[in-house]
Short mmCIF file of C-alpha atoms and ligand atoms in Angstrom, two decimals:
data_model
loop_
_atom_site.label_atom_id
_atom_site.label_comp_id
_atom_site.label_asym_id
_atom_site.label_seq_id
_atom_site.Cartn_x
_atom_site.Cartn_y
_atom_site.Cartn_z
CA MET A 1 24.52 12.11 48.02
CA THR A 2 23.13 14.26 45.21
CA ASN A 3 19.49 14.03 44.34
CA PRO A 4 19.20 12.44 40.85
CA ILE A 5 15.95 14.33 40.22
CA ALA A 6 17.72 17.66 40.69
CA LEU A 7 20.13 16.79 37.86
CA GLU A 8 17.36 16.14 35.37
CA LYS A 9 16.23 19.06 33.25
CA LEU A 10 12.90 20.66 34.19
CA SER A 11 11.59 20.07 30.69
CA ASP A 12 12.14 16.32 31.18
CA ARG A 13 10.63 16.22 34.68
CA ASP A 14 7.63 18.15 33.28
CA LYS A 15 6.66 15.19 31.08
CA LYS A 16 6.03 12.85 34.01
CA HIS A 17 2.93 14.46 35.49
CA LEU A 18 1.96 17.64 33.69
CA TRP A 19 -0.84 18.14 31.18
CA HIS A 20 -0.56 21.49 29.37
CA PRO A 21 -3.35 23.68 27.96
CA LEU A 22 -4.15 23.67 24.23
CA THR A 23 -1.58 20.93 23.68
CA GLN A 24 -1.66 17.59 21.90
CA HIS A 25 1.16 16.01 23.90
CA LYS A 26 1.74 13.20 21.43
CA THR A 27 2.75 15.60 18.63
CA HIS A 28 4.20 18.33 20.88
CA PRO A 29 6.06 16.60 23.71
CA GLU A 30 8.62 19.35 24.45
CA MET A 31 7.99 22.24 26.85
CA LEU A 32 10.58 24.97 27.26
CA ALA A 33 11.34 25.67 30.94
CA ILE A 34 11.37 29.38 31.79
CA SER A 35 13.37 30.26 34.87
CA HIS A 36 12.76 33.99 35.28
CA ALA A 37 11.57 37.15 33.54
CA LYS A 38 12.18 40.87 33.76
CA GLY A 39 10.68 43.74 31.73
CA ALA A 40 10.20 42.61 28.13
CA LEU A 41 12.47 39.55 28.52
CA ILE A 42 11.92 35.95 29.57
CA TYR A 43 14.84 33.56 30.25
CA ASP A 44 14.94 29.79 29.77
CA GLU A 45 16.68 27.33 32.09
CA GLU A 46 19.85 27.45 29.99
CA GLY A 47 19.98 31.23 30.41
CA LYS A 48 18.97 32.17 26.85
CA ASP A 49 16.75 35.27 26.71
CA TYR A 50 13.70 35.88 24.53
CA ILE A 51 11.78 39.07 23.91
CA ASP A 52 8.21 38.48 25.05
CA GLY A 53 6.63 39.75 21.83
CA ILE A 54 3.08 38.85 22.95
CA ALA A 55 3.38 39.98 26.59
CA SER A 56 2.66 36.40 27.72
CA TRP A 57 -0.78 36.39 26.08
CA TYR A 58 -1.38 40.12 26.54
CA THR A 59 -1.11 40.02 30.33
CA CYS A 60 2.30 41.49 31.28
CA MET A 61 1.76 44.80 29.45
CA TYR A 62 3.89 46.78 31.91
CA GLY A 63 6.71 44.23 31.65
CA HIS A 64 7.43 41.21 33.83
CA CYS A 65 8.04 41.66 37.55
CA HIS A 66 7.49 45.43 37.47
CA PRO A 67 9.00 46.79 40.74
CA PHE A 68 6.03 49.13 41.39
CA ILE A 69 3.51 46.26 41.13
CA LEU A 70 5.69 43.94 43.26
CA GLU A 71 6.17 46.57 45.95
CA ARG A 72 2.46 47.39 46.24
CA VAL A 73 1.37 43.73 46.25
CA GLY A 74 4.19 42.82 48.67
CA ALA A 75 2.92 45.42 51.14
CA GLN A 76 -0.69 44.26 50.74
CA MET A 77 0.41 40.67 51.39
CA GLN A 78 1.53 41.67 54.89
CA ARG A 79 -1.92 43.12 55.71
CA LEU A 80 -4.65 40.98 54.16
CA ASP A 81 -4.20 37.96 51.89
CA GLN A 82 -7.70 36.67 51.22
CA VAL A 83 -11.16 37.05 52.68
CA VAL A 84 -14.69 36.09 51.64
CA PHE A 85 -16.20 38.84 49.45
CA SER A 86 -19.78 37.87 50.24
CA GLY A 87 -20.77 39.88 53.33
CA PHE A 88 -17.30 41.49 53.58
CA THR A 89 -15.47 44.16 51.64
CA HIS A 90 -11.92 45.57 51.74
CA GLU A 91 -9.87 48.58 50.76
CA PRO A 92 -8.14 47.13 47.65
CA ALA A 93 -11.53 46.27 46.07
CA VAL A 94 -13.10 49.64 46.96
CA LYS A 95 -10.12 51.64 45.73
CA LEU A 96 -9.92 49.58 42.53
CA SER A 97 -13.61 50.17 41.80
CA GLU A 98 -13.10 53.93 42.19
CA ALA A 99 -10.00 53.93 39.98
CA LEU A 100 -11.61 51.84 37.23
CA ILE A 101 -14.85 53.83 37.15
CA GLU A 102 -12.72 56.90 36.39
CA ILE A 103 -11.23 55.33 33.25
CA LEU A 104 -14.04 53.02 32.03
CA PRO A 105 -16.58 54.30 29.46
CA GLU A 106 -18.80 56.81 31.28
CA ASN A 107 -21.94 54.62 31.35
CA GLN A 108 -20.27 51.87 33.44
CA GLU A 109 -21.28 51.94 37.14
CA LYS A 110 -20.96 48.49 38.77
CA LEU A 111 -18.16 45.92 38.96
CA PHE A 112 -18.50 42.15 39.46
CA PHE A 113 -15.29 40.20 40.09
CA SER A 114 -14.29 36.70 39.03
CA ASP A 115 -11.10 34.76 38.22
CA ASN A 116 -10.26 34.89 34.50
CA GLY A 117 -11.40 35.98 31.05
CA SER A 118 -13.75 33.03 30.49
CA THR A 119 -15.59 33.65 33.76
CA ALA A 120 -15.76 37.38 32.98
CA THR A 121 -17.57 36.66 29.70
CA GLU A 122 -19.61 33.83 31.25
CA ILE A 123 -20.91 36.34 33.79
CA GLY A 124 -21.54 38.93 31.06
CA ILE A 125 -23.71 36.38 29.24
CA LYS A 126 -25.55 35.44 32.45
CA MET A 127 -26.17 39.12 33.25
CA ALA A 128 -27.65 39.67 29.77
CA LEU A 129 -29.91 36.59 29.98
CA GLN A 130 -31.04 37.22 33.57
CA TYR A 131 -31.63 40.92 32.89
CA HIS A 132 -34.48 39.99 30.53
CA PHE A 133 -35.62 37.09 32.74
CA ASN A 134 -35.93 39.44 35.73
CA LEU A 135 -37.99 41.86 33.63
CA GLY A 136 -40.32 38.97 32.70
CA ARG A 137 -39.29 38.83 29.04
CA LYS A 138 -38.67 35.63 27.16
CA ARG A 139 -35.40 36.38 25.41
CA ASN A 140 -33.03 33.43 25.27
CA VAL A 141 -30.81 33.78 22.18
CA MET A 142 -27.33 35.32 22.16
CA LEU A 143 -25.79 36.84 19.05
CA ALA A 144 -22.05 36.74 18.42
CA PHE A 145 -19.61 37.47 15.63
CA GLU A 146 -18.28 34.77 13.35
CA GLU A 147 -14.76 33.76 14.37
CA GLY A 148 -15.12 35.37 17.80
CA PHE A 149 -13.35 33.96 20.83
CA HIS A 150 -14.70 34.43 24.34
CA GLY A 151 -13.20 31.63 26.43
CA ASP A 152 -13.31 27.94 27.30
CA THR A 153 -16.18 27.53 29.81
CA PHE A 154 -19.53 26.33 28.45
CA GLY A 155 -21.24 29.70 27.99
CA SER A 156 -18.16 31.40 26.61
CA MET A 157 -17.41 28.41 24.34
CA SER A 158 -20.99 28.55 23.05
CA VAL A 159 -20.63 32.13 21.85
CA SER A 160 -17.15 31.53 20.39
CA GLY A 161 -17.17 31.04 16.63
CA LEU A 162 -13.79 29.35 16.49
CA SER A 163 -15.13 25.91 17.09
CA VAL A 164 -12.60 23.39 15.78
CA TYR A 165 -12.04 22.04 19.31
CA ASN A 166 -15.66 22.23 20.47
CA GLY A 167 -16.95 19.01 18.87
CA PRO A 168 -17.55 16.95 22.05
CA PHE A 169 -19.52 19.76 23.72
CA GLU A 170 -21.61 21.37 21.00
CA GLU A 171 -24.87 19.68 21.89
CA PHE A 172 -24.72 21.22 25.37
CA PHE A 173 -24.31 24.81 24.21
CA ILE A 174 -26.62 27.75 24.91
CA GLU A 175 -28.55 29.08 21.93
CA VAL A 176 -26.36 31.31 19.78
CA GLU A 177 -26.70 32.83 16.32
CA ARG A 178 -23.68 34.18 14.51
CA ILE A 179 -23.47 37.37 12.48
CA SER A 180 -20.83 38.67 10.08
CA VAL A 181 -18.25 41.19 11.18
CA PRO A 182 -19.18 44.58 9.65
CA THR A 183 -17.15 45.87 6.71
CA PRO A 184 -17.74 48.98 4.55
CA GLU A 185 -18.96 46.57 1.84
CA ASN A 186 -21.44 44.47 3.82
CA ILE A 187 -22.73 47.01 6.36
CA GLU A 188 -26.02 47.98 4.65
CA ALA A 189 -26.96 44.35 3.99
CA LEU A 190 -25.95 43.37 7.53
CA LEU A 191 -28.08 46.11 9.12
CA ALA A 192 -31.07 45.12 6.99
CA GLN A 193 -30.63 41.45 7.92
CA LEU A 194 -30.36 42.31 11.63
CA GLU A 195 -33.32 44.68 11.59
CA ASN A 196 -35.37 41.87 10.06
CA ARG A 197 -34.13 39.31 12.63
CA LEU A 198 -34.84 41.68 15.54
CA GLN A 199 -38.56 41.85 14.67
CA ASP A 200 -38.77 38.51 16.47
CA ASN A 201 -38.20 39.62 20.04
CA ASN A 202 -36.11 36.72 21.39
CA ILE A 203 -32.57 38.13 21.21
CA ALA A 204 -31.20 38.71 24.73
CA GLY A 205 -27.73 40.00 24.03
CA PHE A 206 -24.86 40.47 21.64
CA ILE A 207 -21.29 39.62 22.66
CA TYR A 208 -18.36 40.96 20.62
CA GLU A 209 -14.66 41.66 20.71
CA PRO A 210 -14.60 45.37 19.91
CA LEU A 211 -12.47 46.23 16.84
CA VAL A 212 -9.91 43.41 17.18
CA GLN A 213 -10.62 39.66 17.18
CA GLY A 214 -7.48 38.34 18.86
CA ALA A 215 -7.83 34.58 18.46
CA ALA A 216 -9.00 35.05 14.85
CA ALA A 217 -5.42 36.19 14.11
CA MET A 218 -5.88 39.85 15.11
CA LYS A 219 -8.64 40.49 12.60
CA MET A 220 -9.61 44.14 12.80
CA HIS A 221 -12.93 45.65 11.88
CA ASP A 222 -14.53 48.85 10.88
CA VAL A 223 -15.31 51.41 13.63
CA ASN A 224 -18.25 52.97 11.77
CA GLY A 225 -19.80 49.62 10.92
CA LEU A 226 -19.57 48.37 14.49
CA ASP A 227 -21.05 51.62 15.78
CA LYS A 228 -24.07 51.21 13.51
CA VAL A 229 -24.58 47.58 14.57
CA LEU A 230 -24.39 48.55 18.26
CA ALA A 231 -26.83 51.45 17.80
CA LEU A 232 -29.31 49.07 16.17
CA PHE A 233 -29.06 46.66 19.10
CA LYS A 234 -29.67 49.52 21.55
CA LYS A 235 -32.82 50.44 19.64
CA TYR A 236 -34.17 46.89 20.08
CA GLY A 237 -33.20 46.47 23.73
CA VAL A 238 -30.49 43.87 22.99
CA ILE A 239 -27.86 43.93 25.76
CA THR A 240 -24.42 44.60 24.29
CA VAL A 241 -21.53 42.79 25.95
CA ALA A 242 -18.05 44.04 24.97
CA ASP A 243 -15.43 41.36 25.53
CA GLU A 244 -12.39 43.56 26.19
CA VAL A 245 -10.40 40.75 27.82
CA MET A 246 -7.75 41.18 25.12
CA THR A 247 -8.33 44.77 23.94
CA GLY A 248 -8.55 46.41 27.38
CA PHE A 249 -5.94 48.60 29.06
CA GLY A 250 -4.23 50.68 26.41
CA LYS A 251 -3.53 48.15 23.67
CA THR A 252 -5.66 49.88 21.04
CA GLY A 253 -4.12 53.26 21.88
CA ALA A 254 -7.13 54.21 24.05
CA HIS A 255 -7.72 52.77 27.55
CA PHE A 256 -10.47 50.54 26.10
CA ALA A 257 -11.40 49.65 22.52
CA SER A 258 -14.94 50.84 23.34
CA ASP A 259 -13.50 54.36 23.71
CA HIS A 260 -13.12 54.45 19.90
CA LEU A 261 -16.87 53.87 19.48
CA ALA A 262 -19.77 56.30 19.98
CA THR A 263 -22.18 53.62 21.26
CA LYS A 264 -21.01 52.32 24.64
CA PRO A 265 -21.64 48.71 25.69
CA ASP A 266 -24.04 47.78 28.50
CA ILE A 267 -21.54 45.26 29.88
CA ILE A 268 -17.73 45.04 29.63
CA CYS A 269 -15.60 41.94 30.32
CA LEU A 270 -11.99 42.37 31.47
CA SER A 271 -9.04 40.18 32.47
CA LYS A 272 -5.53 39.54 31.05
CA ALA A 273 -3.72 42.91 31.53
CA LEU A 274 -6.12 43.83 34.37
CA THR A 275 -3.62 42.58 36.98
CA ALA A 276 -0.48 43.35 34.92
CA GLY A 277 0.14 39.61 34.60
CA LEU A 278 0.88 39.07 38.28
CA VAL A 279 -2.13 36.97 39.31
CA PRO A 280 -5.38 35.91 37.62
CA MET A 281 -8.55 37.96 37.95
CA GLY A 282 -11.64 38.64 35.87
CA LEU A 283 -14.05 41.54 35.97
CA THR A 284 -17.48 42.16 34.47
CA THR A 285 -18.71 45.75 34.62
CA CYS A 286 -22.18 47.06 33.78
CA THR A 287 -24.47 50.06 33.67
CA GLU A 288 -26.80 51.17 36.45
CA GLU A 289 -29.72 50.00 34.31
CA ILE A 290 -28.46 46.41 34.24
CA TYR A 291 -27.76 46.48 37.97
CA GLN A 292 -31.26 47.84 38.74
CA ALA A 293 -32.87 44.83 37.04
CA PHE A 294 -31.24 42.66 39.72
CA TYR A 295 -31.87 45.04 42.66
CA SER A 296 -35.02 43.80 44.34
CA ASP A 297 -36.73 42.62 47.54
CA ASP A 298 -36.92 39.27 45.78
CA ILE A 299 -33.73 37.36 46.61
CA ALA A 300 -34.01 35.21 43.45
CA LYS A 301 -33.56 38.32 41.29
CA GLY A 302 -29.96 38.67 42.51
CA LEU A 303 -26.96 37.46 40.51
CA PHE A 304 -26.22 34.19 42.29
CA HIS A 305 -22.80 33.64 40.87
CA GLY A 306 -19.71 33.65 43.04
CA HIS A 307 -16.17 32.33 42.89
CA THR A 308 -14.24 31.53 46.04
CA TYR A 309 -11.41 33.94 45.21
CA THR A 310 -13.74 36.80 44.18
CA ALA A 311 -11.95 40.18 44.54
CA ASN A 312 -8.83 38.64 46.06
CA PRO A 313 -7.08 41.55 47.82
CA LEU A 314 -3.69 40.82 46.20
CA ALA A 315 -5.22 40.71 42.72
CA CYS A 316 -7.13 43.94 43.40
CA THR A 317 -3.90 45.59 44.60
CA ALA A 318 -2.03 44.48 41.46
CA ALA A 319 -4.88 45.83 39.31
CA LEU A 320 -4.93 49.15 41.18
CA ALA A 321 -1.16 49.55 40.72
CA ALA A 322 -1.60 48.64 37.04
CA VAL A 323 -4.18 51.43 36.58
CA ASP A 324 -1.66 53.88 38.09
CA LEU A 325 0.96 52.70 35.61
CA LEU A 326 -1.45 52.81 32.67
CA ARG A 327 -2.30 56.44 33.45
CA SER A 328 1.35 57.45 33.94
CA ASP A 329 3.06 59.78 31.47
CA GLU A 330 5.78 57.19 31.06
CA ILE A 331 3.50 54.38 29.88
CA GLN A 332 1.35 56.71 27.77
CA GLY A 333 4.55 57.98 26.14
CA ASN A 334 5.73 54.42 25.51
CA ILE A 335 2.39 53.57 23.87
CA GLN A 336 2.79 56.52 21.47
CA ASN A 337 6.38 55.46 20.67
CA ILE A 338 5.37 51.88 19.88
CA ILE A 339 2.52 53.10 17.66
CA GLN A 340 5.04 55.16 15.66
CA TRP A 341 7.66 52.36 15.49
CA HIS A 342 5.00 49.99 14.08
CA ARG A 343 3.95 52.62 11.50
CA ASP A 344 7.54 53.04 10.35
CA PHE A 345 8.10 49.28 10.21
CA ASP A 346 4.87 48.87 8.27
CA LYS A 347 5.98 51.41 5.64
CA GLU A 348 9.19 49.48 5.25
CA ILE A 349 7.72 46.02 4.74
CA LYS A 350 4.10 46.23 3.60
CA ASP A 351 4.94 45.95 -0.11
CA HIS A 352 7.16 42.90 0.34
CA PRO A 353 6.04 40.18 -2.12
CA LYS A 354 5.71 37.63 0.72
CA ILE A 355 3.22 39.86 2.57
CA ALA A 356 -0.47 39.74 1.63
CA ALA A 357 -1.79 42.33 4.11
CA THR A 358 -0.81 44.29 7.22
CA ARG A 359 -2.90 46.00 9.91
CA GLN A 360 -2.41 47.99 13.09
CA LEU A 361 -4.52 49.36 15.91
CA GLY A 362 -2.60 51.00 18.73
CA VAL A 363 0.30 48.77 19.76
CA ILE A 364 -1.25 45.72 18.02
CA TYR A 365 0.46 44.99 14.71
CA ALA A 366 -0.27 42.03 12.42
CA LEU A 367 0.76 40.84 8.99
CA ASP A 368 -0.54 38.01 6.82
CA LEU A 369 1.99 36.04 4.83
CA ASN A 370 1.31 35.50 1.18
CA VAL A 371 1.73 31.73 1.33
CA GLN A 372 -0.68 28.86 0.82
CA MET A 373 -1.43 27.01 4.08
CA GLU A 374 -2.05 23.72 2.24
CA ARG A 375 1.45 23.78 0.86
CA TYR A 376 3.04 24.80 4.14
CA GLY A 377 1.20 22.62 6.63
CA ASN A 378 3.93 23.08 9.23
CA LEU A 379 4.35 26.79 8.52
CA ARG A 380 3.40 27.83 12.04
CA ASP A 381 5.99 25.53 13.62
CA LYS A 382 8.63 26.67 11.17
CA LEU A 383 7.95 30.36 11.92
CA PHE A 384 7.84 29.74 15.65
CA LYS A 385 11.20 27.95 15.61
CA HIS A 386 12.79 30.69 13.52
CA PHE A 387 11.68 33.37 15.97
CA MET A 388 12.75 31.39 19.05
CA ASP A 389 16.19 30.72 17.54
CA ASP A 390 16.44 34.51 17.14
CA GLY A 391 15.48 35.03 20.80
CA VAL A 392 12.04 36.38 19.94
CA PHE A 393 8.87 34.88 21.40
CA LEU A 394 5.99 35.31 18.93
CA ARG A 395 3.10 32.90 18.39
CA PRO A 396 2.03 33.03 14.74
CA LEU A 397 -1.61 32.08 14.10
CA GLY A 398 -1.98 30.27 10.77
CA ASN A 399 -0.14 32.49 8.30
CA THR A 400 -0.50 35.60 10.48
CA ILE A 401 2.41 37.01 12.48
CA TYR A 402 1.49 39.57 15.11
CA ILE A 403 3.23 41.68 17.73
CA LEU A 404 1.67 42.74 21.02
CA ALA A 405 4.71 43.50 23.14
CA PRO A 406 4.80 44.96 26.67
CA PHE A 407 4.55 48.77 26.75
CA VAL A 408 8.01 48.91 28.38
CA ILE A 409 9.82 47.31 25.42
CA ASP A 410 12.67 49.55 24.21
CA LYS A 411 13.56 50.39 20.62
CA SER A 412 16.50 47.99 20.36
CA GLN A 413 14.32 45.12 21.63
CA MET A 414 11.54 46.02 19.19
CA ASP A 415 14.12 46.16 16.41
CA ARG A 416 15.14 42.59 17.25
CA ILE A 417 11.51 41.56 16.63
CA TYR A 418 11.35 43.53 13.37
CA GLU A 419 14.67 42.06 12.14
CA SER A 420 13.53 38.54 12.94
CA ILE A 421 10.30 39.10 10.98
CA LYS A 422 12.25 40.52 8.04
CA SER A 423 14.56 37.51 7.99
CA VAL A 424 11.63 35.06 8.23
CA LEU A 425 10.28 36.56 4.99
CA GLU A 426 13.38 35.19 3.26
CA ILE A 427 12.71 31.58 4.33
CA VAL A 428 8.96 31.16 3.71
C1 PLP B 1 -8.14 35.24 26.44
C2 PLP B 1 -9.52 35.67 26.11
C3 PLP B 1 -10.63 35.14 26.80
C4 PLP B 1 -10.49 34.04 27.81
O1 PLP B 1 -9.73 34.43 28.92
P1 PLP B 1 -9.09 33.29 29.87
O2 PLP B 1 -8.48 34.07 30.97
O3 PLP B 1 -8.07 32.58 29.02
O4 PLP B 1 -10.18 32.39 30.30
C5 PLP B 1 -11.87 35.63 26.50
N1 PLP B 1 -12.04 36.58 25.56
C6 PLP B 1 -11.01 37.11 24.88
C7 PLP B 1 -11.26 38.19 23.87
C8 PLP B 1 -9.71 36.67 25.12
O5 PLP B 1 -8.69 37.19 24.43
#
């Protein structure tokens, strides 16, 4: 007898028990079942392929199921799967720390592991607050950019400026003040306003997405302006926390967005592409100075934060293999190619009457459509459907379309994305 459940489509079985993230199930009941993925392609259960134009939320930057990553993690799996990281250590974590210290901004010295991007920023915030606490200073306010996004746990939600979904939780948030993103126009006024605010010595830290605000539709900001803001915070002893969860690992053309800036952050938060999309892991790195504020004979001065899967050996092995790939001539060459393809595409389309603005940093490319959101309430759904029908997976944000494809995408695949964008301009 055949099993009736096996005949039902996965997308129908999904509805019975599954609750998806960031989803209002009443208005969006349908989930597309993905059966497998390879390189820049994902395949649905009917066998149709889609180019993963956002690298599955910026994680699978070396392509899906990269054989080098699978081989290294497969071998590690035979040796050591998981062990407590409190009181124990292991080779994958030690080797990863050595490999990352080589490529991180030169002031970074210590690494603290967790499970995802939200915990990485949560820990960055806790480090900044406890740093001052341990030094006996009363500094309890965090600064953050307007429209920033730092994650979905309470601390990271508090510092996030995109708050449409935060209503039920707002009264439980930590104390946060928001500042404008620097532009060549506002920079002098912003510096004056900050200098004035910093006379009152209660600002503990500043958390920011360096140069690109991903969730704010790939908004990009001025390198010089951000450098000046960071230098001012240094002068006043405000701990700077760079949230590089999205920007890390080659996407901006440099290994880290902070590499484009003269003033290096005290703390850096990493996740997403850290493990090449194989398994979740978060990482918060810091300077020796931060670490020393916790190093003490007094046990209570330690950072008493720990997740069960801290520094999972398989995740560390995936991350170590990913660093090898990132530093390879092949991937660095691919990054340069994509940067040039985007530049050429931009020249071709930027003056199109349906396009209001375009921007690029490294392999991140975004364009804003010149259409009124009020009039096109379902614009996002319409764009999304158009791309998926074309076999291109992009997730437009409002009226912004952006590309952040895996580094291994080839020219013909990228052209499929460009062609689909060009044809969408004819229907909006
Ligand atoms: C995705 C993201 C986070 C949150 O990471 P999760 O792994 O989804 O918790 C935090 N900060 C930035 C900049 C991100 O892009």
